[in-house]
PDB file of C-alpha atoms and ligand atoms in Angstrom:
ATOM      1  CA  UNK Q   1     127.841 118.720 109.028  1.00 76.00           C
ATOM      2  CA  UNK Q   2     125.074 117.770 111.166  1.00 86.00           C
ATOM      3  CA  UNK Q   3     125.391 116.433 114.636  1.00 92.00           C
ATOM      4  CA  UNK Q   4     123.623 114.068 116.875  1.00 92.00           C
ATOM      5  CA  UNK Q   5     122.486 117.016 119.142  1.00 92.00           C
ATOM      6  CA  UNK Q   6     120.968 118.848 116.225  1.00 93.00           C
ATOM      7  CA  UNK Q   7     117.782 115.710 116.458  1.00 95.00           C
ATOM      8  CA  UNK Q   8     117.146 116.077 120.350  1.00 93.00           C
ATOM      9  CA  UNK Q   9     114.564 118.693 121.462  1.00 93.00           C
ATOM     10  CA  UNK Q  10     114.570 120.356 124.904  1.00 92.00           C
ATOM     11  CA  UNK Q  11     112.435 118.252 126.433  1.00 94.00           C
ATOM     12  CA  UNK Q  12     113.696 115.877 129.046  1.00 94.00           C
ATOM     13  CA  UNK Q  13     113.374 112.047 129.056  1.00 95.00           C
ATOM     14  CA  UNK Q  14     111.304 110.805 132.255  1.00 95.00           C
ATOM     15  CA  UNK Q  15     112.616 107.374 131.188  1.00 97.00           C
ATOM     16  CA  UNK Q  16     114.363 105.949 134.199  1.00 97.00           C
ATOM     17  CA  UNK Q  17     117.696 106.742 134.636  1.00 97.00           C
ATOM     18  CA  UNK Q  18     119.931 103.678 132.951  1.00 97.00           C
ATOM     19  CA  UNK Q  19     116.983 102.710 130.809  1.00 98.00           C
ATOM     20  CA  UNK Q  20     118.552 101.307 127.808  1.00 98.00           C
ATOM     21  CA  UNK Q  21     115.709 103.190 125.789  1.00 98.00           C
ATOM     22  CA  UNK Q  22     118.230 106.066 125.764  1.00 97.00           C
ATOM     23  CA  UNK Q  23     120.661 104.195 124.353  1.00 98.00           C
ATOM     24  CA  UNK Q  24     117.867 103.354 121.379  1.00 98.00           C
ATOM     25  CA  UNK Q  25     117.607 107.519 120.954  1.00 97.00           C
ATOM     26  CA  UNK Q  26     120.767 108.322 121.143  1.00 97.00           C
ATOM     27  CA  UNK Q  27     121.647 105.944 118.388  1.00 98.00           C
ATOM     28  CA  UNK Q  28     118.788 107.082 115.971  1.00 98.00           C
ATOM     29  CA  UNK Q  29     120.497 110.644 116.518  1.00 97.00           C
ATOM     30  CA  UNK Q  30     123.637 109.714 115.661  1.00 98.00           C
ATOM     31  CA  UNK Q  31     122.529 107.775 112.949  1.00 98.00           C
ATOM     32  CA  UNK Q  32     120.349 110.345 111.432  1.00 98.00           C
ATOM     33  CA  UNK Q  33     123.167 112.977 111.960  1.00 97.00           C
ATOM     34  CA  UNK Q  34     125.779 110.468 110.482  1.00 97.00           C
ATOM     35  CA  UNK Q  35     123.276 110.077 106.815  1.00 98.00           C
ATOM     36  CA  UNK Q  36     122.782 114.053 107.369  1.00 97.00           C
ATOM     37  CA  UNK Q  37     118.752 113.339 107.550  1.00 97.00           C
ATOM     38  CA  UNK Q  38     117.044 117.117 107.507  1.00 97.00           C
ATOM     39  CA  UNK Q  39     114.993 117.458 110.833  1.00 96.00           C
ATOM     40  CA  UNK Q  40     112.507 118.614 108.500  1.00 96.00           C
ATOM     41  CA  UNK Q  41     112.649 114.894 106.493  1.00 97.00           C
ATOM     42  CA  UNK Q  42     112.550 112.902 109.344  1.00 98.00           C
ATOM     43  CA  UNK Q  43     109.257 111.739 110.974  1.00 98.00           C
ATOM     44  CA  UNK Q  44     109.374 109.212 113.829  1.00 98.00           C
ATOM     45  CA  UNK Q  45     105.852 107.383 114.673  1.00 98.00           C
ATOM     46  CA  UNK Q  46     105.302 105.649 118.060  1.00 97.00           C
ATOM     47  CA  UNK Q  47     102.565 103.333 119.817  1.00 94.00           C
ATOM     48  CA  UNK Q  48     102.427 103.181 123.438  1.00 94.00           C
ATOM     49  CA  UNK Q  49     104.325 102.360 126.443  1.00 93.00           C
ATOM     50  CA  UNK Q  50     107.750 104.034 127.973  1.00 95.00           C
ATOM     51  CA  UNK Q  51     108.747 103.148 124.415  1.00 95.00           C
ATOM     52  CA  UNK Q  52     106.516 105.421 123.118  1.00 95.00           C
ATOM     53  CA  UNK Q  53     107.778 108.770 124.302  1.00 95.00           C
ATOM     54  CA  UNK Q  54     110.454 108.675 122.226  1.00 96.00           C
ATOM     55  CA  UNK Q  55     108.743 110.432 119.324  1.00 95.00           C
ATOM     56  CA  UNK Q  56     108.659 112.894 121.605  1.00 95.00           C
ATOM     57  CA  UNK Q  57     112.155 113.535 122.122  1.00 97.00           C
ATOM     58  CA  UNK Q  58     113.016 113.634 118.260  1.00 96.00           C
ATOM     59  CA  UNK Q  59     113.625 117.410 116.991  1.00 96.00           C
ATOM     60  CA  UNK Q  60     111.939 115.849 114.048  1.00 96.00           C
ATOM     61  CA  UNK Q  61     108.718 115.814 112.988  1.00 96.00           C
ATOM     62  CA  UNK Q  62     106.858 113.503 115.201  1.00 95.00           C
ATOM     63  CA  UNK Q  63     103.708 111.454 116.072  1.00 96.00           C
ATOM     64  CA  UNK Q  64     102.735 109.668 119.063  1.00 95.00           C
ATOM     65  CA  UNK Q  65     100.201 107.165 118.230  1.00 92.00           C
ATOM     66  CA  UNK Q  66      97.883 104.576 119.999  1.00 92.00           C
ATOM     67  CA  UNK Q  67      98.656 100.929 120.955  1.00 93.00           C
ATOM     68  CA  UNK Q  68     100.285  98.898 118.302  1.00 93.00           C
ATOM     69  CA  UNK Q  69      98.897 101.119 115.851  1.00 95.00           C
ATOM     70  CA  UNK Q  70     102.330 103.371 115.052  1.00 96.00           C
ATOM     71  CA  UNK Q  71     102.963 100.958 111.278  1.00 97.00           C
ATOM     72  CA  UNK Q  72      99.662 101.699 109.856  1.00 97.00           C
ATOM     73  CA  UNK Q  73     100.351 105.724 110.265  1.00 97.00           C
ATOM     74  CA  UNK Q  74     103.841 105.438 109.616  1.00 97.00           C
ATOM     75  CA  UNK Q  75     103.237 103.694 106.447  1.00 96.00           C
ATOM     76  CA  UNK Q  76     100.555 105.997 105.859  1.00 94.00           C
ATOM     77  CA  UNK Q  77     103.201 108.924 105.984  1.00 95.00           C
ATOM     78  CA  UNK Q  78     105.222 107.527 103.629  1.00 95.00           C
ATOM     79  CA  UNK Q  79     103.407 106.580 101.048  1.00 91.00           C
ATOM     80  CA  UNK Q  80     102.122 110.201 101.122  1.00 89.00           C
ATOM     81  CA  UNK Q  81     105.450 111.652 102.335  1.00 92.00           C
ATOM     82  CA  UNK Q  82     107.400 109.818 100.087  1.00 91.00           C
ATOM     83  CA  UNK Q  83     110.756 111.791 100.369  1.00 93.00           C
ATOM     84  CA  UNK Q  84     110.578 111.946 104.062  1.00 97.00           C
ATOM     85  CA  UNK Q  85     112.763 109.222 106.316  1.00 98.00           C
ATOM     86  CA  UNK Q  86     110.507 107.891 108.130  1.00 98.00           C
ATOM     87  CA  UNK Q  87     111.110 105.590 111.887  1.00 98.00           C
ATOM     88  CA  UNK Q  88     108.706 103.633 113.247  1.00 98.00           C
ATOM     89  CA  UNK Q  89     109.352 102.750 116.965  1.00 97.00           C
ATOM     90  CA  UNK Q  90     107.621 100.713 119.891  1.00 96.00           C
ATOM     91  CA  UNK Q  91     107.964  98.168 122.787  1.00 96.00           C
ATOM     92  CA  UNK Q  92     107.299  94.549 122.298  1.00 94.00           C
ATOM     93  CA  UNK Q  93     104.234  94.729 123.538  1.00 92.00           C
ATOM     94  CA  UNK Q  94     103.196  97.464 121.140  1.00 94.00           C
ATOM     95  CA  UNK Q  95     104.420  95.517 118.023  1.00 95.00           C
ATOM     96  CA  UNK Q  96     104.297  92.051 119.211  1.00 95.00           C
ATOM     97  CA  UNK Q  97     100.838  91.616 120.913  1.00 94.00           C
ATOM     98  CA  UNK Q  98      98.308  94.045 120.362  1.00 94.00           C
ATOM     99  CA  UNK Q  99     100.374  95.613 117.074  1.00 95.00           C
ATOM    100  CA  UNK Q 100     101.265  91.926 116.290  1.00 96.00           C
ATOM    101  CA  UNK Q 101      98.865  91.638 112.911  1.00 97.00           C
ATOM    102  CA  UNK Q 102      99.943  95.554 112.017  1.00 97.00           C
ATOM    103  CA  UNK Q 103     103.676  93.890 112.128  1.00 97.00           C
ATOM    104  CA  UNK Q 104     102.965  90.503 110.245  1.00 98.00           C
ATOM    105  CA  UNK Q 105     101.559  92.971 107.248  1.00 97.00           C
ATOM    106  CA  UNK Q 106     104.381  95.775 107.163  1.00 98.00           C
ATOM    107  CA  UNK Q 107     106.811  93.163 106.819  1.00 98.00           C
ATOM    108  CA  UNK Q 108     105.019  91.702 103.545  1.00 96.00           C
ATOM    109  CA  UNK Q 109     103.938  94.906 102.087  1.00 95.00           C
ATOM    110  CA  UNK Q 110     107.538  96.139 102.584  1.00 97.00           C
ATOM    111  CA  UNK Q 111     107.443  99.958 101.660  1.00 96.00           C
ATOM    112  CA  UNK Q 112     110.406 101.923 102.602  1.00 96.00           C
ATOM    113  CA  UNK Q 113     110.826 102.771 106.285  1.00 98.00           C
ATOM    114  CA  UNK Q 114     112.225 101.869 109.357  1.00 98.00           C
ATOM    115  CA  UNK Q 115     110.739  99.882 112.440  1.00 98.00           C
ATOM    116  CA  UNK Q 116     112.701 100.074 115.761  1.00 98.00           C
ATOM    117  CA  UNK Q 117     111.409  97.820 118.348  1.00 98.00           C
ATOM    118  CA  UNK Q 118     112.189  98.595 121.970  1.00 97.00           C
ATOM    119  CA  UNK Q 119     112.351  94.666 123.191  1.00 97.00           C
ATOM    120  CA  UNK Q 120     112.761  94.924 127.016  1.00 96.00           C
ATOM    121  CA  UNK Q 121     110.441  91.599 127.168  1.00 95.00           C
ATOM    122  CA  UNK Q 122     108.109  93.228 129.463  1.00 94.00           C
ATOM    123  CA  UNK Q 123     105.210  95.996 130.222  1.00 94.00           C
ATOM    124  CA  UNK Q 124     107.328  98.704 131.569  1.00 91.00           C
ATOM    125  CA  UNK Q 125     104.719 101.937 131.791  1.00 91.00           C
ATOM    126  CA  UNK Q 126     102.365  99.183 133.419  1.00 86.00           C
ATOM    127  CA  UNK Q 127     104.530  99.020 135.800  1.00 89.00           C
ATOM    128  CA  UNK Q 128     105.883  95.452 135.035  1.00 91.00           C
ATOM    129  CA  UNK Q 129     103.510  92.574 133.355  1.00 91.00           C
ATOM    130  CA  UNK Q 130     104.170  89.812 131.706  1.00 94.00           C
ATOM    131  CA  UNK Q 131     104.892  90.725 127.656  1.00 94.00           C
ATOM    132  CA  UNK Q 132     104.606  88.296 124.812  1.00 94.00           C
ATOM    133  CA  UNK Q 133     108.355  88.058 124.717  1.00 95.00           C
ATOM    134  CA  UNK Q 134     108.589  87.332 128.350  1.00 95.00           C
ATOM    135  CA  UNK Q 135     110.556  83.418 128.466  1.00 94.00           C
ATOM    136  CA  UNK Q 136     108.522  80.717 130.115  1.00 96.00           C
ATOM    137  CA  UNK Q 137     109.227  81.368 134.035  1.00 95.00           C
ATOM    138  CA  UNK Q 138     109.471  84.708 134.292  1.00 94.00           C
ATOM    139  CA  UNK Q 139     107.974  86.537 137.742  1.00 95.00           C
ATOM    140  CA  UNK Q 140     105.813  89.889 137.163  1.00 92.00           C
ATOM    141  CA  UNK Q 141     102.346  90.820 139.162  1.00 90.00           C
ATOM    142  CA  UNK Q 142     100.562  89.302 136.235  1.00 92.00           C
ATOM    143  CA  UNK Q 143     102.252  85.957 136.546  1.00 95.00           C
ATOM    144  CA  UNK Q 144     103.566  85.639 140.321  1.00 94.00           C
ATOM    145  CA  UNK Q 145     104.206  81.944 139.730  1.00 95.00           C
ATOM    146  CA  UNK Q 146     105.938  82.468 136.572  1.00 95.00           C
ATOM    147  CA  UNK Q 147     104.739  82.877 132.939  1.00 95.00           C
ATOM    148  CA  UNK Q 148     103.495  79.099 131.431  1.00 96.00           C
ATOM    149  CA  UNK Q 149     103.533  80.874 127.631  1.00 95.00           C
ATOM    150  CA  UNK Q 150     105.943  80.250 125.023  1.00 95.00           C
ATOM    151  CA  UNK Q 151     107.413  83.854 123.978  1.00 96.00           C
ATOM    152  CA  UNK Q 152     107.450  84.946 120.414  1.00 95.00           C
ATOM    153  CA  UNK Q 153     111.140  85.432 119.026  1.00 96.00           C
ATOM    154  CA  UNK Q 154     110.613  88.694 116.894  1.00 97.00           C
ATOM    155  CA  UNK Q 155     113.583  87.982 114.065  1.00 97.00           C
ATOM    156  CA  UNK Q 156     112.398  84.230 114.013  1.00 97.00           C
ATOM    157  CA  UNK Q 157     108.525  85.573 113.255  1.00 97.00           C
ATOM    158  CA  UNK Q 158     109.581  88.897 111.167  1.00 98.00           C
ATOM    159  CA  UNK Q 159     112.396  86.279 109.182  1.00 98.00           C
ATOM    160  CA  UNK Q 160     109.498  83.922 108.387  1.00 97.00           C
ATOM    161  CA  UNK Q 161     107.270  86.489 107.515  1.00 97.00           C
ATOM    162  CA  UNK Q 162     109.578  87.482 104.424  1.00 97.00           C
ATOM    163  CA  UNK Q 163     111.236  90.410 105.588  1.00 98.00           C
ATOM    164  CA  UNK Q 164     113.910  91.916 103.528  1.00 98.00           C
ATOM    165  CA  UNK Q 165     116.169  93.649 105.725  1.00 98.00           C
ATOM    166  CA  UNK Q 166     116.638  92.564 109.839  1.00 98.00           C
ATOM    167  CA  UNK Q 167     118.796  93.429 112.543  1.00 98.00           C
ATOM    168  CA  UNK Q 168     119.226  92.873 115.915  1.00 98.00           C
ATOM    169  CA  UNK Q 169     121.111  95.213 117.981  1.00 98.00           C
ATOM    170  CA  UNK Q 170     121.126  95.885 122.272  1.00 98.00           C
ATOM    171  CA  UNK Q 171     121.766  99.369 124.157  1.00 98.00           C
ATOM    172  CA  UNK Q 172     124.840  98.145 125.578  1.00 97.00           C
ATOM    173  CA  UNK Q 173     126.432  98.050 121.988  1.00 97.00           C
ATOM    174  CA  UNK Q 174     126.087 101.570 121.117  1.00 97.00           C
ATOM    175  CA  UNK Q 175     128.402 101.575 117.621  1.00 97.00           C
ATOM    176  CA  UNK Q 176     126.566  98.533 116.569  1.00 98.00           C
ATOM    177  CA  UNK Q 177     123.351  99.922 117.410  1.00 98.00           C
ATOM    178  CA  UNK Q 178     124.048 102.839 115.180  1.00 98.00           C
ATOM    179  CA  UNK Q 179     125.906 100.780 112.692  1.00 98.00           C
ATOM    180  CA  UNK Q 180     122.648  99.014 112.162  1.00 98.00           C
ATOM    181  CA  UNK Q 181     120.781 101.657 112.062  1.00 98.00           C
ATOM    182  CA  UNK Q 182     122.095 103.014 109.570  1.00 98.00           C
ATOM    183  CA  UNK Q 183     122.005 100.507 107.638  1.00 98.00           C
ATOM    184  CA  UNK Q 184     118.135  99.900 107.924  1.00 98.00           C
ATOM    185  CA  UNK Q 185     117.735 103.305 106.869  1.00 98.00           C
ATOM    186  CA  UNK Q 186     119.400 102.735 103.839  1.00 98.00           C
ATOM    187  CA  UNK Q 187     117.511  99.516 102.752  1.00 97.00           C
ATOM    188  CA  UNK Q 188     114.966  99.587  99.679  1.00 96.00           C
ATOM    189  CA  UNK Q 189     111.908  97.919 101.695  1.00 97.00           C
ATOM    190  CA  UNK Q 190     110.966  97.918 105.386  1.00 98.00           C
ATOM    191  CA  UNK Q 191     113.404  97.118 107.702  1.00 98.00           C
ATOM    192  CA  UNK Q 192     113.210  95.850 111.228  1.00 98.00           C
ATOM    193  CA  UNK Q 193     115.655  96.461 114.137  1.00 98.00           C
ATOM    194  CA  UNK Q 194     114.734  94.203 117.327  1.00 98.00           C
ATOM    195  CA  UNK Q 195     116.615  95.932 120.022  1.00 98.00           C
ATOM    196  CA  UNK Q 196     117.686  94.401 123.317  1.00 98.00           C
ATOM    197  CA  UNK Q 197     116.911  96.987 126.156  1.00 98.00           C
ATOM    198  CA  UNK Q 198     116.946  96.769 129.561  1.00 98.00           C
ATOM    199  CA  UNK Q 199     114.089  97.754 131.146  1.00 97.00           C
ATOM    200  CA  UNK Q 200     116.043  98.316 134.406  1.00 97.00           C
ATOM    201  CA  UNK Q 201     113.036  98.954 136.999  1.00 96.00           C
ATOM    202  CA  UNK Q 202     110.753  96.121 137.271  1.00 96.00           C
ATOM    203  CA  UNK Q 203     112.784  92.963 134.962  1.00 96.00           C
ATOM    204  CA  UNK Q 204     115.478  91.950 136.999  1.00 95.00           C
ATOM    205  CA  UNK Q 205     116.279  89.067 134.825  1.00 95.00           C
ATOM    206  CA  UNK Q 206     117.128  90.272 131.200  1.00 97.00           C
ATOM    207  CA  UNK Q 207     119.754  93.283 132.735  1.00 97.00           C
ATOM    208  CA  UNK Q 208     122.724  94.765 130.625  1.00 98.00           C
ATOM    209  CA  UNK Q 209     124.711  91.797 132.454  1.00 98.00           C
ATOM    210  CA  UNK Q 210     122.091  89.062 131.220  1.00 98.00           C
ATOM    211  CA  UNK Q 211     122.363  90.264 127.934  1.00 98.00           C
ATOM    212  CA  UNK Q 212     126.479  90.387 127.673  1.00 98.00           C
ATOM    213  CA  UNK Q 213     126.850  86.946 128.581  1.00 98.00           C
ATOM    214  CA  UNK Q 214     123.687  85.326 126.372  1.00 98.00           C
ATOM    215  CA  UNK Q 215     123.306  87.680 123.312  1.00 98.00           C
ATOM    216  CA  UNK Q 216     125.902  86.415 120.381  1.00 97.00           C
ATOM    217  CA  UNK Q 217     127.333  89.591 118.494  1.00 97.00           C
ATOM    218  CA  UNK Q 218     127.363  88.421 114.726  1.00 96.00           C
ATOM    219  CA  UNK Q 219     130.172  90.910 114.161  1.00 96.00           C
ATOM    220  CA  UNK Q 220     132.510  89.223 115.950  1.00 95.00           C
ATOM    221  CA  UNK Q 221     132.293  86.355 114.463  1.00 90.00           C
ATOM    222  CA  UNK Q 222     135.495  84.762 112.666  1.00 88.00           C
ATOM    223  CA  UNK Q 223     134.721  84.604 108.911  1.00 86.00           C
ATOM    224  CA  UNK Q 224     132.172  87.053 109.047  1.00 89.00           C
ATOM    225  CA  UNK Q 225     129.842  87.606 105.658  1.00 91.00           C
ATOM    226  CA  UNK Q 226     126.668  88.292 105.157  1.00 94.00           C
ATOM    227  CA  UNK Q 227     124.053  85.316 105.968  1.00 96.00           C
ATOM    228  CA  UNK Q 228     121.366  83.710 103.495  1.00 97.00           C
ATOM    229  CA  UNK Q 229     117.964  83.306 104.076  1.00 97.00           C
ATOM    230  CA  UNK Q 230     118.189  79.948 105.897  1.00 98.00           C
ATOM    231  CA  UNK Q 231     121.704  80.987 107.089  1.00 97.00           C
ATOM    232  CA  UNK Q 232     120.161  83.420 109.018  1.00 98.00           C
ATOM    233  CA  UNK Q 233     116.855  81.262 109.925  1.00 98.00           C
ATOM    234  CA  UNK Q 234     119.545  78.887 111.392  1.00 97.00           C
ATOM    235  CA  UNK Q 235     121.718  81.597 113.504  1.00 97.00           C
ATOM    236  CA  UNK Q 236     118.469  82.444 115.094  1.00 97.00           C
ATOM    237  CA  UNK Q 237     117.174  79.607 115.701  1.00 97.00           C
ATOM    238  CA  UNK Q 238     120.633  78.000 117.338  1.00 97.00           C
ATOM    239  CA  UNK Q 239     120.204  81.233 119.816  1.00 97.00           C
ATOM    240  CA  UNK Q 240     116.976  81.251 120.518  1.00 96.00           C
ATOM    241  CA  UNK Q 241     117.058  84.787 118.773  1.00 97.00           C
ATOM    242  CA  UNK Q 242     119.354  85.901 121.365  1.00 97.00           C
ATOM    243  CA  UNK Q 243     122.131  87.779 118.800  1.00 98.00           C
ATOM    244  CA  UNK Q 244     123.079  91.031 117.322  1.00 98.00           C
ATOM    245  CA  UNK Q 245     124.510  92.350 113.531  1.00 98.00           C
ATOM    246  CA  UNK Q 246     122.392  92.892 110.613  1.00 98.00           C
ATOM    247  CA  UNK Q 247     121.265  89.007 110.545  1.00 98.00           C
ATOM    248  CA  UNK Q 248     119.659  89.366 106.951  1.00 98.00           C
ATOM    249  CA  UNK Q 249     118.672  91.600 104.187  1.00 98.00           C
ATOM    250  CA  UNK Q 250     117.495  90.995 101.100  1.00 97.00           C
ATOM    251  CA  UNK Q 251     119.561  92.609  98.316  1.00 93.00           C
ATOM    252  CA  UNK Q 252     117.146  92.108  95.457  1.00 94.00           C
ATOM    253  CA  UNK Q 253     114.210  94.391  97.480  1.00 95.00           C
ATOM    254  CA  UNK Q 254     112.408  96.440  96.234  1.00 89.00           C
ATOM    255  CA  UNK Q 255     110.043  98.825  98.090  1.00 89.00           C
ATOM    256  CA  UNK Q 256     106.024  98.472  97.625  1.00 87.00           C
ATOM    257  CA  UNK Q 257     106.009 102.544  96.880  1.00 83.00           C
ATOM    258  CA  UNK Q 258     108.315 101.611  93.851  1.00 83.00           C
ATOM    259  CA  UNK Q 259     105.830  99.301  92.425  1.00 81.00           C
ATOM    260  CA  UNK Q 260     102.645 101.789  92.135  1.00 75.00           C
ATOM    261  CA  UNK Q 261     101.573 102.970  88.759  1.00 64.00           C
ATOM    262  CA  UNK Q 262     103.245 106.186  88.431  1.00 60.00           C
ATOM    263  CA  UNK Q 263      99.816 107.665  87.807  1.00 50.00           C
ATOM    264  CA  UNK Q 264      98.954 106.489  91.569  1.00 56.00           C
ATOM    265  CA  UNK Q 265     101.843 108.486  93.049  1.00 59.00           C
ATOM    266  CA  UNK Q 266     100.541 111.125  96.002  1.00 60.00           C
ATOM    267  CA  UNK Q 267      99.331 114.693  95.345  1.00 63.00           C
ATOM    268  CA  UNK Q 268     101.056 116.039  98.273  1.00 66.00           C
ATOM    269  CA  UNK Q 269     103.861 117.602  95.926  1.00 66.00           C
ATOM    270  CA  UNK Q 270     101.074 119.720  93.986  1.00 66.00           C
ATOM    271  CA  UNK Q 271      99.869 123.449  94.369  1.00 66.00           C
ATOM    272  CA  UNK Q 272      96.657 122.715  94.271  1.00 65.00           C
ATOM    273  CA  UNK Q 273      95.275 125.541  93.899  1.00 75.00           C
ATOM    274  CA  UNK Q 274      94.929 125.655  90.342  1.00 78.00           C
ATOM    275  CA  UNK Q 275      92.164 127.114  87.934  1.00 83.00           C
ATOM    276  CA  UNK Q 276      89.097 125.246  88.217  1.00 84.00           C
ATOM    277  CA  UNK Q 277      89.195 123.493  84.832  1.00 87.00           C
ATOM    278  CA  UNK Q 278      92.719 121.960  85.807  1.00 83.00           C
ATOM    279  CA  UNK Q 279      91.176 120.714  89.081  1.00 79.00           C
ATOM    280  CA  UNK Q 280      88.450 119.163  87.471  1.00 85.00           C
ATOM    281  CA  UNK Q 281      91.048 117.330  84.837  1.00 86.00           C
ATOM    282  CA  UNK Q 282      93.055 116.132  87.634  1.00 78.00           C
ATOM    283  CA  UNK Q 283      89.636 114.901  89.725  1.00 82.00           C
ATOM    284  CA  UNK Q 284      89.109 112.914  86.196  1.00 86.00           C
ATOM    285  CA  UNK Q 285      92.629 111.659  85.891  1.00 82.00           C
ATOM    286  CA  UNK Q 286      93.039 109.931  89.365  1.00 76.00           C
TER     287      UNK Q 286
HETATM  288 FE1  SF4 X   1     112.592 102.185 131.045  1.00 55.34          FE
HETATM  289 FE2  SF4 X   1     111.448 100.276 132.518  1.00 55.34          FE
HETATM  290 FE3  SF4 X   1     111.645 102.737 133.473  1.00 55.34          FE
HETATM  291 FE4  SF4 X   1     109.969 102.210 131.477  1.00 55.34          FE
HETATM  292  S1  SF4 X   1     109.837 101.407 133.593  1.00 55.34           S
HETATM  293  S2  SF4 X   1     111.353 103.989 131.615  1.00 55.34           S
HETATM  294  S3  SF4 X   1     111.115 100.666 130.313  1.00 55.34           S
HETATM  295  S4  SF4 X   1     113.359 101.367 132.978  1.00 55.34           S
END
């Protein structure tokens, strides 16, 4: 029986204390120890940003990538990795701005993995600029009269794009959080969790508090089932994106690996080292 301890390594987060990016790691753990995940079969992939060092805290195998550039490896890792579980995870920023066209094209080639983004709606590592997902308003060195920019709404853009499984979750709903998580891992296709979290230093408008009176938890809803496609194009749009629960998924996906030629499938399961004749056969046949 694994447990969530088993996927933390002894290295110590320098997040901030009360960032809700802990929250965000210790759900993954719990998830991954809940679905029994090998360390060994787990790879977690991350841009930059204080988002980013959580790859680093994984006792998994890990990768810490460059800006916005964590779904072109990750996706690269599974399609040659195909039995691993592989997380993607980064801030807003990462995915949402510089990462934004990476996003747009995970979401339609949908292979099977995970994308976690840390949304604290601002440039925490920069020590506190104005993000894409900043609301109109908002105060930071980079906008000391307030940002004039409309902010992207990630499950409005990622919904729109096609994606076939999304949820929304925020560190101060732990069981949801993992509950979700879970969940995404399981889906046949990529699957996106925007996650609410406090970035507790330098915005001190969107705080745990902020969030618990604006964010709408889905689950608590009375009549609860799952939502359509313009169900859930509706629920976000009434809240300005600001809920939580697994607001869609697709239940007819199926993952981009799962339509390759089986010819096409990687060679990273092979002993290649194989009389010569056989190599050159195999050269021939792909
Ligand atoms: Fe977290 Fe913000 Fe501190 Fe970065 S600056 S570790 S996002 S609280």
């Amino acid at each position: 029986m694994a447990n969530m301890k088993d996927y933390s390594n002894n290295i110590i987060p320098n997040w901030c204390p009360g960032c809700g990016h802990f929250s965000i790691q210790r759900a993954l753990q719990v998830a991954a120890s809940k679905l029994e995940i090998p360390n060994e079969k787990l790879a977690i992939v991350s841009g930059i940003g204080c988002s980013g060092r959580i790859s680093g805290y994984m006792n998994s195998y890990s990768f810490h990538g460059i800006h916005g550039r964590s779904l072109p490896i990750a996706q690269g890792i599974k399609a040659s990795n195909r039995d691993l579980t592989v997380i993607a995870a980064g801030g807003d920023g990462d995915g949402f701005a510089i990462g934004l066209s990476h996003t747009l094209h995970a979401i339609r080639r949908n292979i099977n993995m995970t994308y976690i983004v840390l949304n604290n709606q601002i440039y925490g590592l920069t020590k506190g600029h104005t993000s894409p997902l900043s609301e109109v308003g908002f105060e930071t060195k980079s906008t000391p009269t307030g940002s004039i920019e409309t902010p992207i709404r990630p499950g409005i853009v990622a919904l729109a794009n096609g994606i076939t499984f999304l949820g929304q979750g925020f560190s101060g709903y732990q069981e949801q959080l993992v509950d979700i998580i879970i969940k995404a891992i399981q889906h046949e296709g990529f699957s996106m969790v925007n996650v609410f979290s406090p970035c507790i230093t330098y915005n001190k408008i969107n705080t745990y508090q902020w969030f618990r009176e604006h964010l709408i938890n889905l689950d608590e809803e009375e009549n609860k089932k799952p939502l359509n496609y313009q169900e859930a194009m509706n629920r976000l749009i009434e809240t300005e994106g600001l809920c939580t629960g697994v607001i869609y998924q697709d239940p007819t996906s199926h993952s981009y690996l799962d339509k390759l030629q089986p010819e096409k499938k990687p060679l990273s399961h092979l002993n290649l080292k194989i009389p010569e004749e056989d190599f050159n056969n195999l050269i021939n046949l792909y």
